[in-house]
mmCIF file of C-alpha atoms and ligand atoms in Angstrom:
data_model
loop_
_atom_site.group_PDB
_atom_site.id
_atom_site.type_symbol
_atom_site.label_atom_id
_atom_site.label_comp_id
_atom_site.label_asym_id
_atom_site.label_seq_id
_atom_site.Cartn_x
_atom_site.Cartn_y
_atom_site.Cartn_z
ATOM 1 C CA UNK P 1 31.436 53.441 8.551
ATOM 2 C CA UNK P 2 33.193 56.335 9.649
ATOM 3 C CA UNK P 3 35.030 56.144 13.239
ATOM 4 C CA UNK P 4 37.821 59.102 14.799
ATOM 5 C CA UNK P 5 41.153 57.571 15.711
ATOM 6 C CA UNK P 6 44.708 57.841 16.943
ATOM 7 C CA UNK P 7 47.368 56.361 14.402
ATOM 8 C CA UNK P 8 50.191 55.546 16.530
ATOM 9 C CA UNK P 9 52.933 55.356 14.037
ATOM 10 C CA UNK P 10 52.140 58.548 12.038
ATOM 11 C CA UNK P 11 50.577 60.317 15.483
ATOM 12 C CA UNK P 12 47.329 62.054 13.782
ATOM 13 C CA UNK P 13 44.214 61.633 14.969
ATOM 14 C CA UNK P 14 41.470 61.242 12.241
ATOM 15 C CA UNK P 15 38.582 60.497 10.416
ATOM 16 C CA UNK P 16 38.578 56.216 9.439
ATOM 17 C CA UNK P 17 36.604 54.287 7.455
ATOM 18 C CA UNK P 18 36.186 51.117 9.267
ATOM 19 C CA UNK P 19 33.917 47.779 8.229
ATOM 20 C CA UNK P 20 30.790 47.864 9.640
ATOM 21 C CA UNK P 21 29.953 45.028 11.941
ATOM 22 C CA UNK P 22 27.745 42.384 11.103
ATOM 23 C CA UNK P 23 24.317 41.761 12.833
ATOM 24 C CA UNK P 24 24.392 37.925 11.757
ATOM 25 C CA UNK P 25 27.459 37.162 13.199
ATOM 26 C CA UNK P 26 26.902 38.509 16.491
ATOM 27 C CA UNK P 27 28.523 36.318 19.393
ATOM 28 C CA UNK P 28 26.416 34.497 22.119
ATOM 29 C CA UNK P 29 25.717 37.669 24.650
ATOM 30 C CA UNK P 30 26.745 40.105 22.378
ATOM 31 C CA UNK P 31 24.599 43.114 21.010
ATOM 32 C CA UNK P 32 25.356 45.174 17.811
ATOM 33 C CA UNK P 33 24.980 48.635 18.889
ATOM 34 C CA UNK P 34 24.169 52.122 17.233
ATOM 35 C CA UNK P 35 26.300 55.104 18.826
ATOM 36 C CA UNK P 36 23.878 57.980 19.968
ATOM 37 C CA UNK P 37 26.802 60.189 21.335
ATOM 38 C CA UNK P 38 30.086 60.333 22.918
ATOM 39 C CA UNK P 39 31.353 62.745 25.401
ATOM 40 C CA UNK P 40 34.717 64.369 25.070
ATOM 41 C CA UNK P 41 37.094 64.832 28.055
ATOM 42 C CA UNK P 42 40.897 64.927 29.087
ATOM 43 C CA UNK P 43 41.628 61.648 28.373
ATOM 44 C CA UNK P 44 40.782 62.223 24.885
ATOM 45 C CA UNK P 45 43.085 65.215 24.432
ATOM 46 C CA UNK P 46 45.664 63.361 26.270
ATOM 47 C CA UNK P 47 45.111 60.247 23.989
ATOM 48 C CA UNK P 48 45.500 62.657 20.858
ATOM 49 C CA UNK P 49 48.706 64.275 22.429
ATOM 50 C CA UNK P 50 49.645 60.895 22.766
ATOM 51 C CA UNK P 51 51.081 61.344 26.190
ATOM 52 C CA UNK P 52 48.367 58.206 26.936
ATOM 53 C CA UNK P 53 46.783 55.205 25.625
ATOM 54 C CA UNK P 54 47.623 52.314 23.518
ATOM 55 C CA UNK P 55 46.410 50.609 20.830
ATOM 56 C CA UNK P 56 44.836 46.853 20.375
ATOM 57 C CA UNK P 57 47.550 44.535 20.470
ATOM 58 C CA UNK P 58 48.837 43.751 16.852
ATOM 59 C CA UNK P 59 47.211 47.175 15.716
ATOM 60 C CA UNK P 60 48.290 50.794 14.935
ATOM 61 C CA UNK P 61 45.088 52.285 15.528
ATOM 62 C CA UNK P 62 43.347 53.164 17.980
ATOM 63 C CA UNK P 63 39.181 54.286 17.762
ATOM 64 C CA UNK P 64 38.536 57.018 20.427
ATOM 65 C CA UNK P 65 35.810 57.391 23.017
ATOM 66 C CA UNK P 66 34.902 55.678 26.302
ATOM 67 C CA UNK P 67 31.944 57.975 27.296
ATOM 68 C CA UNK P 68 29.035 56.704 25.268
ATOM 69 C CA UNK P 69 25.396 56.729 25.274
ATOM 70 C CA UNK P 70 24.170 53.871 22.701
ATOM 71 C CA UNK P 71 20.939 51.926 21.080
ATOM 72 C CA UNK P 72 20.696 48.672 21.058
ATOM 73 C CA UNK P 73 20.306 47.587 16.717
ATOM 74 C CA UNK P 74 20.199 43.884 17.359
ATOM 75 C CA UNK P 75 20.830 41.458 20.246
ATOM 76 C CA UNK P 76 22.681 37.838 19.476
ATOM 77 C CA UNK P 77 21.610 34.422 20.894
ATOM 78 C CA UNK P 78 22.292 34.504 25.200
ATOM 79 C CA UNK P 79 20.983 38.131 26.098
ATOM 80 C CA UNK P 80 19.077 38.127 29.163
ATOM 81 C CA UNK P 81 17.528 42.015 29.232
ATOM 82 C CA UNK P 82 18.364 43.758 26.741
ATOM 83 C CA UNK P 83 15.989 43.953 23.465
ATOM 84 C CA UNK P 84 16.436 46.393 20.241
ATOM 85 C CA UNK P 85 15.705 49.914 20.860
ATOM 86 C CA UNK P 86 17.129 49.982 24.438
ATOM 87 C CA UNK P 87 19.160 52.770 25.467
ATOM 88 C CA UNK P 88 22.419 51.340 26.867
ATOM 89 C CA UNK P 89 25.626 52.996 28.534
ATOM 90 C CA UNK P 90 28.648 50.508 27.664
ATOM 91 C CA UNK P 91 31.597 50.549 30.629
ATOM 92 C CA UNK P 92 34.758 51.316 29.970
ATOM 93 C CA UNK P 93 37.420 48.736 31.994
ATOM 94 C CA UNK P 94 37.489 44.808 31.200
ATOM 95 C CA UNK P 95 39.207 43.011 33.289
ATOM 96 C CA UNK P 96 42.868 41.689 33.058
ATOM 97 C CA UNK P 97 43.441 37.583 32.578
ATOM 98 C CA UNK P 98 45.706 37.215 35.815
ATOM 99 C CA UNK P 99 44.439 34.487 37.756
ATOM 100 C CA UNK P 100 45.712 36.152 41.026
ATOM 101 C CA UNK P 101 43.949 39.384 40.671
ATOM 102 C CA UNK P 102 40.908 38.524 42.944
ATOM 103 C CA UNK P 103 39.051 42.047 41.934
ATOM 104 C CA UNK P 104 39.174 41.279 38.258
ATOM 105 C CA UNK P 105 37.954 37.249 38.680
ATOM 106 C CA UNK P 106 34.723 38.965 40.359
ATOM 107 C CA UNK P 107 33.981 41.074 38.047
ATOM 108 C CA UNK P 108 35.143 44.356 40.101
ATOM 109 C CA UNK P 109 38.278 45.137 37.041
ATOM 110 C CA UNK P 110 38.081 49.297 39.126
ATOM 111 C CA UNK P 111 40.315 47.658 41.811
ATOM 112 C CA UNK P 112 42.186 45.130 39.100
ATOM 113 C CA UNK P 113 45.652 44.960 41.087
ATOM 114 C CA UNK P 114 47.473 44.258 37.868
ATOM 115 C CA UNK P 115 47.205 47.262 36.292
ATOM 116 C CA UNK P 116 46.983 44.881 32.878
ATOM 117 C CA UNK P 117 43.341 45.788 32.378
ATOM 118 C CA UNK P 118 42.061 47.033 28.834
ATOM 119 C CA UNK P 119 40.227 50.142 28.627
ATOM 120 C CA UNK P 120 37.649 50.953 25.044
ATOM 121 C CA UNK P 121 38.602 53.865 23.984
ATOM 122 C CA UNK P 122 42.154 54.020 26.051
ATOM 123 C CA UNK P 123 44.249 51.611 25.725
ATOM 124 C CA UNK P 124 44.306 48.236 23.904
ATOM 125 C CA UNK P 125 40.685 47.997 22.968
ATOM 126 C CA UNK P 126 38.612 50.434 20.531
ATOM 127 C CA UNK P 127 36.435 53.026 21.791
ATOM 128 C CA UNK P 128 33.157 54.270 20.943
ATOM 129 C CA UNK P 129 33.832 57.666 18.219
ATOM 130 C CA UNK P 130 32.246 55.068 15.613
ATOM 131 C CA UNK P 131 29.057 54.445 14.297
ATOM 132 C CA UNK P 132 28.387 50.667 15.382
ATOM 133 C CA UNK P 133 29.828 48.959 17.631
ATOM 134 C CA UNK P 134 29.633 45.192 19.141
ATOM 135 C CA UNK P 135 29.599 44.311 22.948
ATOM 136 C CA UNK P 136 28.930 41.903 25.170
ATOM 137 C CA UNK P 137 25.554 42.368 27.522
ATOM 138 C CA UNK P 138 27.525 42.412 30.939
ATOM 139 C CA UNK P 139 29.101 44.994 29.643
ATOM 140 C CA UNK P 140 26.249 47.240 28.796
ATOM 141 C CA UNK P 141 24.316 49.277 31.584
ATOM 142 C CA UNK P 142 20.550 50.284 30.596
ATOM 143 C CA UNK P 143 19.600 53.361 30.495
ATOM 144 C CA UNK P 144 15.441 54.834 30.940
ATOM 145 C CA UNK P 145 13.981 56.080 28.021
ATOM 146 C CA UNK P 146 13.834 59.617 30.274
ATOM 147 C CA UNK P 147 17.352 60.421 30.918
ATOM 148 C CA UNK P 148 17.540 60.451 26.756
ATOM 149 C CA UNK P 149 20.818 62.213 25.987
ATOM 150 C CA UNK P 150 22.294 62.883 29.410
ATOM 151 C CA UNK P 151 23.124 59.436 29.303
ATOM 152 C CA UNK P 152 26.057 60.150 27.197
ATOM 153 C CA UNK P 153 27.432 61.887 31.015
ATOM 154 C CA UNK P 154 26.890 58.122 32.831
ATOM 155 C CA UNK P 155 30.429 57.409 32.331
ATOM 156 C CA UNK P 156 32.024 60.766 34.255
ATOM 157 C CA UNK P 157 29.029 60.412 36.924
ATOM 158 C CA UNK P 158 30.113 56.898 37.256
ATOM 159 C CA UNK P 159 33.493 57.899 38.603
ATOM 160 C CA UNK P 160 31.817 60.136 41.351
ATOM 161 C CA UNK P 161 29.217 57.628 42.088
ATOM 162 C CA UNK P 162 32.141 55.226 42.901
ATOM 163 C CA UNK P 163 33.611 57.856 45.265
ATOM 164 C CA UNK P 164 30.361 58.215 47.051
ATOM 165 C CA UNK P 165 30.149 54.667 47.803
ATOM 166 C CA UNK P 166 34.006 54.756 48.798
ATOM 167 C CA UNK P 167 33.173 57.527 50.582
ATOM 168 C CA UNK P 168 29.845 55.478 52.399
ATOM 169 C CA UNK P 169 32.288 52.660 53.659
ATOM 170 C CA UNK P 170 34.328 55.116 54.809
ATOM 171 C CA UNK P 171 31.815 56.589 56.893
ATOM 172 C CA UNK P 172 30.750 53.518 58.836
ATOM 173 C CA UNK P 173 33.753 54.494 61.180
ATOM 174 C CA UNK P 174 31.700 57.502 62.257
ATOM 175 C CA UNK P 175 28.383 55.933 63.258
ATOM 176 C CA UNK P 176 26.479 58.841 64.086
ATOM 177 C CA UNK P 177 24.791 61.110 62.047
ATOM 178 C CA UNK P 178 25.723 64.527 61.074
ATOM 179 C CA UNK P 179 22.322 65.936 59.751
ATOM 180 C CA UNK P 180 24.115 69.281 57.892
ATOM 181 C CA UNK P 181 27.525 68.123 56.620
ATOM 182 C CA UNK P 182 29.797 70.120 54.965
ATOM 183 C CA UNK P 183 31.653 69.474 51.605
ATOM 184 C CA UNK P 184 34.160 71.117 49.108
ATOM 185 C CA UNK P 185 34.460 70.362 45.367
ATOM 186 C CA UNK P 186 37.891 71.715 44.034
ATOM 187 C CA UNK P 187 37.149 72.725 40.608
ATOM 188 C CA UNK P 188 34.557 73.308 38.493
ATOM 189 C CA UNK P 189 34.915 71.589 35.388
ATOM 190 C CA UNK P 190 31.994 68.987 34.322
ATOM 191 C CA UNK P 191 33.605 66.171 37.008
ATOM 192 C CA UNK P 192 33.489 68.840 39.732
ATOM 193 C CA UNK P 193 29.705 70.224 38.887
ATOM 194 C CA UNK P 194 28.554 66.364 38.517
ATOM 195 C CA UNK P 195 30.383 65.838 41.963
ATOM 196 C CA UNK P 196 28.631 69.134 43.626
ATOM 197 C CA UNK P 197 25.407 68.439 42.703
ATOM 198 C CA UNK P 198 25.415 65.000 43.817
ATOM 199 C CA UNK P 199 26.912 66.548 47.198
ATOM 200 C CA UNK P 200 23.897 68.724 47.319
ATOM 201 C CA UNK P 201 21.160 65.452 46.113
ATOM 202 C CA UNK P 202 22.667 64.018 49.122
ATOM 203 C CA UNK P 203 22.264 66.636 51.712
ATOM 204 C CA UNK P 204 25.340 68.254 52.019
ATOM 205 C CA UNK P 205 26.004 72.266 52.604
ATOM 206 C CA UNK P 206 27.961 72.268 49.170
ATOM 207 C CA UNK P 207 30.703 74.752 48.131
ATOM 208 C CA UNK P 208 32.558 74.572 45.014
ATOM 209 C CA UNK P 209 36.333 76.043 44.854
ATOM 210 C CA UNK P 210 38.023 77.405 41.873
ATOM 211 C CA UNK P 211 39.338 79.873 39.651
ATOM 212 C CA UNK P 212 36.805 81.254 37.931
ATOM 213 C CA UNK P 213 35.648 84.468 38.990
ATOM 214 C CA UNK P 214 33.336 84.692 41.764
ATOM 215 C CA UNK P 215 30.565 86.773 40.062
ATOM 216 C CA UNK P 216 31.205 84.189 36.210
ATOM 217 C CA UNK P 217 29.158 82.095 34.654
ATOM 218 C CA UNK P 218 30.020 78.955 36.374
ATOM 219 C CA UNK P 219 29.828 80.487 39.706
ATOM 220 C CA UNK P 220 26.010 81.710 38.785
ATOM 221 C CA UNK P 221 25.377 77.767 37.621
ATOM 222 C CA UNK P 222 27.008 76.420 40.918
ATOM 223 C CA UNK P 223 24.571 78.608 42.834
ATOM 224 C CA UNK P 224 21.512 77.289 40.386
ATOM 225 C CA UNK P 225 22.433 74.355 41.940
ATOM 226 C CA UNK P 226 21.817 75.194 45.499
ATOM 227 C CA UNK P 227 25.569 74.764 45.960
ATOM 228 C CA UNK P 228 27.969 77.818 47.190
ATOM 229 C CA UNK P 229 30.941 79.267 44.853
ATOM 230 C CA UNK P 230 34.343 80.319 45.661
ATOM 231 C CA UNK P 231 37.019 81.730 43.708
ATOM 232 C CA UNK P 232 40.669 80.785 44.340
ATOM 233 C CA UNK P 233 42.152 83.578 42.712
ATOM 234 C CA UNK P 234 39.727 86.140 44.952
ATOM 235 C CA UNK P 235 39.884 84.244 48.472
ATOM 236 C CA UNK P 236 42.529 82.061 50.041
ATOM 237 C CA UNK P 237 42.058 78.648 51.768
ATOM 238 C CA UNK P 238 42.048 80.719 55.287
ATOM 239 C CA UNK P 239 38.825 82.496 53.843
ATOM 240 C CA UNK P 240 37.190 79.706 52.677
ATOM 241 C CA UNK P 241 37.248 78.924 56.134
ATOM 242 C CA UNK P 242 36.365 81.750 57.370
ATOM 243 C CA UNK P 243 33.347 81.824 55.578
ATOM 244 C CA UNK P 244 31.977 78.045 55.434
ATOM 245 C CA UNK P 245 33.879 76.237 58.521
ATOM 246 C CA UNK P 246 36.533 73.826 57.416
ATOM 247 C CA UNK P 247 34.520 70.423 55.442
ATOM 248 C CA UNK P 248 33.558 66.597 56.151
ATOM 249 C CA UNK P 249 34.401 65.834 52.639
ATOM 250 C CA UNK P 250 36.902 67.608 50.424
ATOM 251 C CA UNK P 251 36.357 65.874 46.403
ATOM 252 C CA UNK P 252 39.111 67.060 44.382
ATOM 253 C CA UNK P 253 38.155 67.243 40.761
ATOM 254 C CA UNK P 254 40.377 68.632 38.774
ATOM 255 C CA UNK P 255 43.933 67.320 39.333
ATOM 256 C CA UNK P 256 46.548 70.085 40.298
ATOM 257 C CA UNK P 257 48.620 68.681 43.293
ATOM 258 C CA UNK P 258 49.677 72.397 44.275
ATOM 259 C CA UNK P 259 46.135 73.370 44.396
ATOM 260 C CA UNK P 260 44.403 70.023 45.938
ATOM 261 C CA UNK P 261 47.282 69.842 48.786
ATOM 262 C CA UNK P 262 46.907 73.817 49.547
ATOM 263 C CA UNK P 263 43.320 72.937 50.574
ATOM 264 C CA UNK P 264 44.348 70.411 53.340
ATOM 265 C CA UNK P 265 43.943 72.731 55.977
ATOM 266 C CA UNK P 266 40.309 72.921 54.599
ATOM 267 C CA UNK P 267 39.341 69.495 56.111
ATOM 268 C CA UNK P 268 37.780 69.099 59.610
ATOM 269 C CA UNK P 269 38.399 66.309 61.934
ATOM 270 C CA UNK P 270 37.300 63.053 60.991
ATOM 271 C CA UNK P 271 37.273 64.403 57.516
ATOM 272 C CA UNK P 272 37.995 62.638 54.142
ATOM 273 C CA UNK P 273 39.694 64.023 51.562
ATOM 274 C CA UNK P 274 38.823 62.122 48.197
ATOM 275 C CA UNK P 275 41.331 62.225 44.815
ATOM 276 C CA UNK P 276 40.018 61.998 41.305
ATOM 277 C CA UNK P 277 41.920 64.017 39.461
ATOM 278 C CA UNK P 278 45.115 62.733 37.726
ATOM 279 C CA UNK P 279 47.949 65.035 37.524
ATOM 280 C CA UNK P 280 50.554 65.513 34.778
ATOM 281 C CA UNK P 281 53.764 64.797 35.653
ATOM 282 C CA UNK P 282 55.127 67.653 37.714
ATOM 283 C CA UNK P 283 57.953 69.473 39.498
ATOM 284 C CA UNK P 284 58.249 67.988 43.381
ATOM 285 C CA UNK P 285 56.894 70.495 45.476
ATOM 286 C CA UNK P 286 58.137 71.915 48.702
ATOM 287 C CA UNK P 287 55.605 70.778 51.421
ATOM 288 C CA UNK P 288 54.997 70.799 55.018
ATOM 289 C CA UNK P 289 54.929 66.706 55.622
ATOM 290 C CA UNK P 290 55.751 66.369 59.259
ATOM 291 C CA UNK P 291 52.666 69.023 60.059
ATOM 292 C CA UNK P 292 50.043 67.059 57.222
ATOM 293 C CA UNK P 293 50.897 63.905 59.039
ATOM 294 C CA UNK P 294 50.064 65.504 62.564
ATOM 295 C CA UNK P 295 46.770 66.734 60.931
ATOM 296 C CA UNK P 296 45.934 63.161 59.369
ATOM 297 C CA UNK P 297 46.680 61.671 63.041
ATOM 298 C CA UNK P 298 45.399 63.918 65.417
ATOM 299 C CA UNK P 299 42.726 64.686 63.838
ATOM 300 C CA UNK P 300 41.449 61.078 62.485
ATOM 301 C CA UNK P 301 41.363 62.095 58.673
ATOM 302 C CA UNK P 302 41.336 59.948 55.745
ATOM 303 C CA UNK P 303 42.499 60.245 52.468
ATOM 304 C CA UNK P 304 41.862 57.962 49.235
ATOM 305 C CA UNK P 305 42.317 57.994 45.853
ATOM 306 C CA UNK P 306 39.568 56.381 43.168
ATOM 307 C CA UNK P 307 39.304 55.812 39.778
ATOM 308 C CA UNK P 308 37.231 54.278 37.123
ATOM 309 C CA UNK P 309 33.859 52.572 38.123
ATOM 310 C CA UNK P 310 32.316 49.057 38.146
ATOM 311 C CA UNK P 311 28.871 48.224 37.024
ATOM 312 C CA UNK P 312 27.143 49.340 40.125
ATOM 313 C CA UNK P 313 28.168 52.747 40.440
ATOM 314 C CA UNK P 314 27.447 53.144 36.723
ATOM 315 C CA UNK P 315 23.670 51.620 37.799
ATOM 316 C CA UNK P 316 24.386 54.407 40.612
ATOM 317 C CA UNK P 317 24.965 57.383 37.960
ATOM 318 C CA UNK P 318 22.034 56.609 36.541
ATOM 319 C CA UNK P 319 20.231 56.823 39.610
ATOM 320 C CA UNK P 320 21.547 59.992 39.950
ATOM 321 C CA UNK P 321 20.981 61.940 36.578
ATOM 322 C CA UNK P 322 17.132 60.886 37.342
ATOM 323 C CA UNK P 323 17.223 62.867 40.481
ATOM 324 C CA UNK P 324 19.170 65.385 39.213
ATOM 325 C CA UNK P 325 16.170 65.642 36.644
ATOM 326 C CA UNK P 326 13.906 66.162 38.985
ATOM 327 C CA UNK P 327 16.215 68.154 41.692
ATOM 328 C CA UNK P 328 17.624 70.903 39.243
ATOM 329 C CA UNK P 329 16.123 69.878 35.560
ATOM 330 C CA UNK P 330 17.359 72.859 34.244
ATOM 331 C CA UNK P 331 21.522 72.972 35.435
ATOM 332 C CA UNK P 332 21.321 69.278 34.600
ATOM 333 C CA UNK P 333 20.652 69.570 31.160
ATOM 334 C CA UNK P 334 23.059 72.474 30.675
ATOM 335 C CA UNK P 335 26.286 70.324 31.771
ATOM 336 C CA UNK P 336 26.141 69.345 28.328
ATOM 337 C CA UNK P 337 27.965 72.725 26.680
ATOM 338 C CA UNK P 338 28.613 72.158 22.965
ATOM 339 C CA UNK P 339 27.566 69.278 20.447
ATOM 340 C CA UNK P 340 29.655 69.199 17.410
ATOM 341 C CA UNK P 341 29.621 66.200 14.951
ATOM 342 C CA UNK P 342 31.975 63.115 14.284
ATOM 343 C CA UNK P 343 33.490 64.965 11.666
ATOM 344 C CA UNK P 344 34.275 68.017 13.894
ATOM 345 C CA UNK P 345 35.864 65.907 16.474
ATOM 346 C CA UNK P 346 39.801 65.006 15.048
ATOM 347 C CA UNK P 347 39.876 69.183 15.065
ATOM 348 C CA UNK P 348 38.569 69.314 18.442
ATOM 349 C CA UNK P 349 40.559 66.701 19.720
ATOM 350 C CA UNK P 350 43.632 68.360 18.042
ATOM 351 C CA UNK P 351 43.024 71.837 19.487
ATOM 352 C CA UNK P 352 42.991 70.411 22.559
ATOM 353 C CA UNK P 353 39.920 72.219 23.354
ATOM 354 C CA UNK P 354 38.609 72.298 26.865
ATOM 355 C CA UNK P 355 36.360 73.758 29.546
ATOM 356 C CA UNK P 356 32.854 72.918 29.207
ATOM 357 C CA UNK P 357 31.345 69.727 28.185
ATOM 358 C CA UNK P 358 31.469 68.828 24.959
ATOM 359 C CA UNK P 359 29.589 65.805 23.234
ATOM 360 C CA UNK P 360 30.103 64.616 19.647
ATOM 361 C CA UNK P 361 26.229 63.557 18.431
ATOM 362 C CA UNK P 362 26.001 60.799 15.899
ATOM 363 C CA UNK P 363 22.489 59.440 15.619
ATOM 364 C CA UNK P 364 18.836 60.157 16.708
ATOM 365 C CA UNK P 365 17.528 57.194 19.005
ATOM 366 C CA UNK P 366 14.819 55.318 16.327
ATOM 367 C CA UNK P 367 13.091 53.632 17.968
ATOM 368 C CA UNK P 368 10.038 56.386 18.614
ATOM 369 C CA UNK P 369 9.360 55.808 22.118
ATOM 370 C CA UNK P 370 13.323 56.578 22.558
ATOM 371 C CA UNK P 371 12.802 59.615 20.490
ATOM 372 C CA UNK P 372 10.329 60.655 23.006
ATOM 373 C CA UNK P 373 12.668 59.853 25.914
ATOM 374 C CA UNK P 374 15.254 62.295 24.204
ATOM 375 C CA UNK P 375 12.975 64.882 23.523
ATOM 376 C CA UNK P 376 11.811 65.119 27.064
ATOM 377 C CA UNK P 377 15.415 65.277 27.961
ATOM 378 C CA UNK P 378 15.846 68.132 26.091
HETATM 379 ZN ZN1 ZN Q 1 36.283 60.685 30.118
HETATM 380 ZN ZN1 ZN Q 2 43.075 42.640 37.240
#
């Protein structure tokens, strides 16, 4: 079977041909899995820069892909829910052996403290840019027949999910209810619409900040959304203000320090300013610290970083796209840009193409009732 992946020694990234699993020797709690589609993002284009990732121990290959949307082919002995033709997301983190690292032993590997995790796709395990794959049924997140393809963006609306619920136990400090708050996405790449219309699901007065131009075509589908749109390069941060009041929650999506830490003065009292981008490695800048630390204290503010999701907040992005669905059916379904194929991907990947999201599809569901489920969902 034919699978896209980073050779570590020669440092190409292409087409394999790779042994197909084998139903019959499926492990107890394990399912073989069919691939539906895998979403592309920076990580990828970082892993085929290879300026990140790693390959399985003993190995010089690595198989691509953490953001999948797959069908369940067969399950082994052991599986509790699952059964063929089930449409599963699998996560991405598995937890590190350390005895001592508490978050990993319960089964929450997002906070693992060792930083010796393995990640499909990333680093030390094989992803999903393959046609089959095995996994174990912990592992795997269902997915309703309904949400069809968009599935394949459960993985990136996992991360935001996990902020939101970061972001909930933040907000038990502030036990009164603000019935109109106010937030800020910075950027508006897929992470940063995802994050704006969740914002706006949840009853916020939503703006999104970036560089497109005000009157483009992401500014028109931030406003399909319900949310507002503001271009950096027309209007500085002391417009913004100007305009919408300064904001409960700043998200920053899109992982330029110089931009994220210009915003600052952005964020009201009591305010939280969340981090999800991940920078590379930059210049220091020059930057005001004694007057961000006056903010931060007088002004009760909070500021946390957060990255990769456990198994709720995936069961939480699912939750989501099915509101989304129903809340703004038609922006939801557009998130997904481009689909090109598994064969199209190494050139993709070594373009280091960008912007919108883009999906490599690899099978129809086949199970008909699926088929139906991914028709609906456009
Ligand atoms: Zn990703
Ligand atoms: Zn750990």
């Amino acid at each position: 079977m034919k699978s896209v992946a980073a050779l570590m020694a020669e440092r190409v990234v292409c087409l394999v041909e790779e042994d197909r699993p084998e139903a019959r020797r499926l492990a107890n709690g394990h399912a073989l899995l069919r691939t539906l589609a895998v979403g592309l993002c920076g990580t990828d284009r970082e892993i085929a820069a290879f300026t990140y990732g790693s390959a399985p121990a003993g190995t010089d290959r690595l198989v691509l892909g953490h953001e999948a949307l797959a069908e369940v082919v067969q399950t082994g002995e052991g599986m509790i829910r699952l059964r063929p033709g089930d449409l599963v997301v699998p996560t991405v983190r598995r937890p590190c052996t350390r005895i001592e690292c508490l978050a990993c032993r319960v089964g929450h590997q997002d906070f693992c403290a060792t930083g010796e995790f393995i990640e499909r796709g990333i680093s030390g395990a094989g992803g999903f840019m393959t046609e089959l794959f095995v996994e174990e049924e912990r592992y795997l997140v269902p997915v309703p027949p309904g949400v069809g393809e968009l599935g394949v963006l459960v993985e990136p609306l996992s991360v935001v999910a996990k902020a939101f619920a970061q972001l909930d136990a933040a907000l038990t400090r502030l036990p009164w209810e603000d019935d109109a708050p106010r937030g800020l996405v910075l950027g508006a790449g897929p992470i940063g619409v995802l994050t704006a219309m969740g914002l706006v699901a949840n009853g916020y007065r939503a703006v999104v900040y970036s560089r497109e131009p005000a009157d483009g075509h992401q500014a028109l589908f931030v406003r399909s959304i319900g949310a507002d749109y503001v271009s950096s390069e027309s209007t500085d941060v002391a417009g913004l203000v100007r305009r919408h009041g300064r904001f409960d929650v700043i998200v920053e999506a899109v992982g330029v320090p110089a931009f994220a830490f210009k915003t600052l003065p952005a964020l009201a009292a009591n305010g939280a300013f969340i981090l999800t981008g991940i920078p590379a490695p930059g210049p220091a800048m020059d930057f005001d610290t004694s007057g961000l630390m006056r903010d931060f204290v007088l002004q009760n503010q909070l500021m946390f970083g957060t990255v990769n999701a456990g198994r709720k907040s995936y069961e939480a992005a699912v939750r989501m796209l099915e509101q989304f669905l129903i809340l703004f059916p038609d922006a939801a379904r557009r998130v997904i840009a481009r689909r090109i194929s598994l064969d199209e991907a190494p050139a993709w990947l070594r373009a280091g193409g960008g912007g919108a999201k883009t999906v490599i599809h690899i099978a129809e569901a086949r199970t008909a009732a699926r088929d139906e489920g991914l028709r609906a969902a456009g």
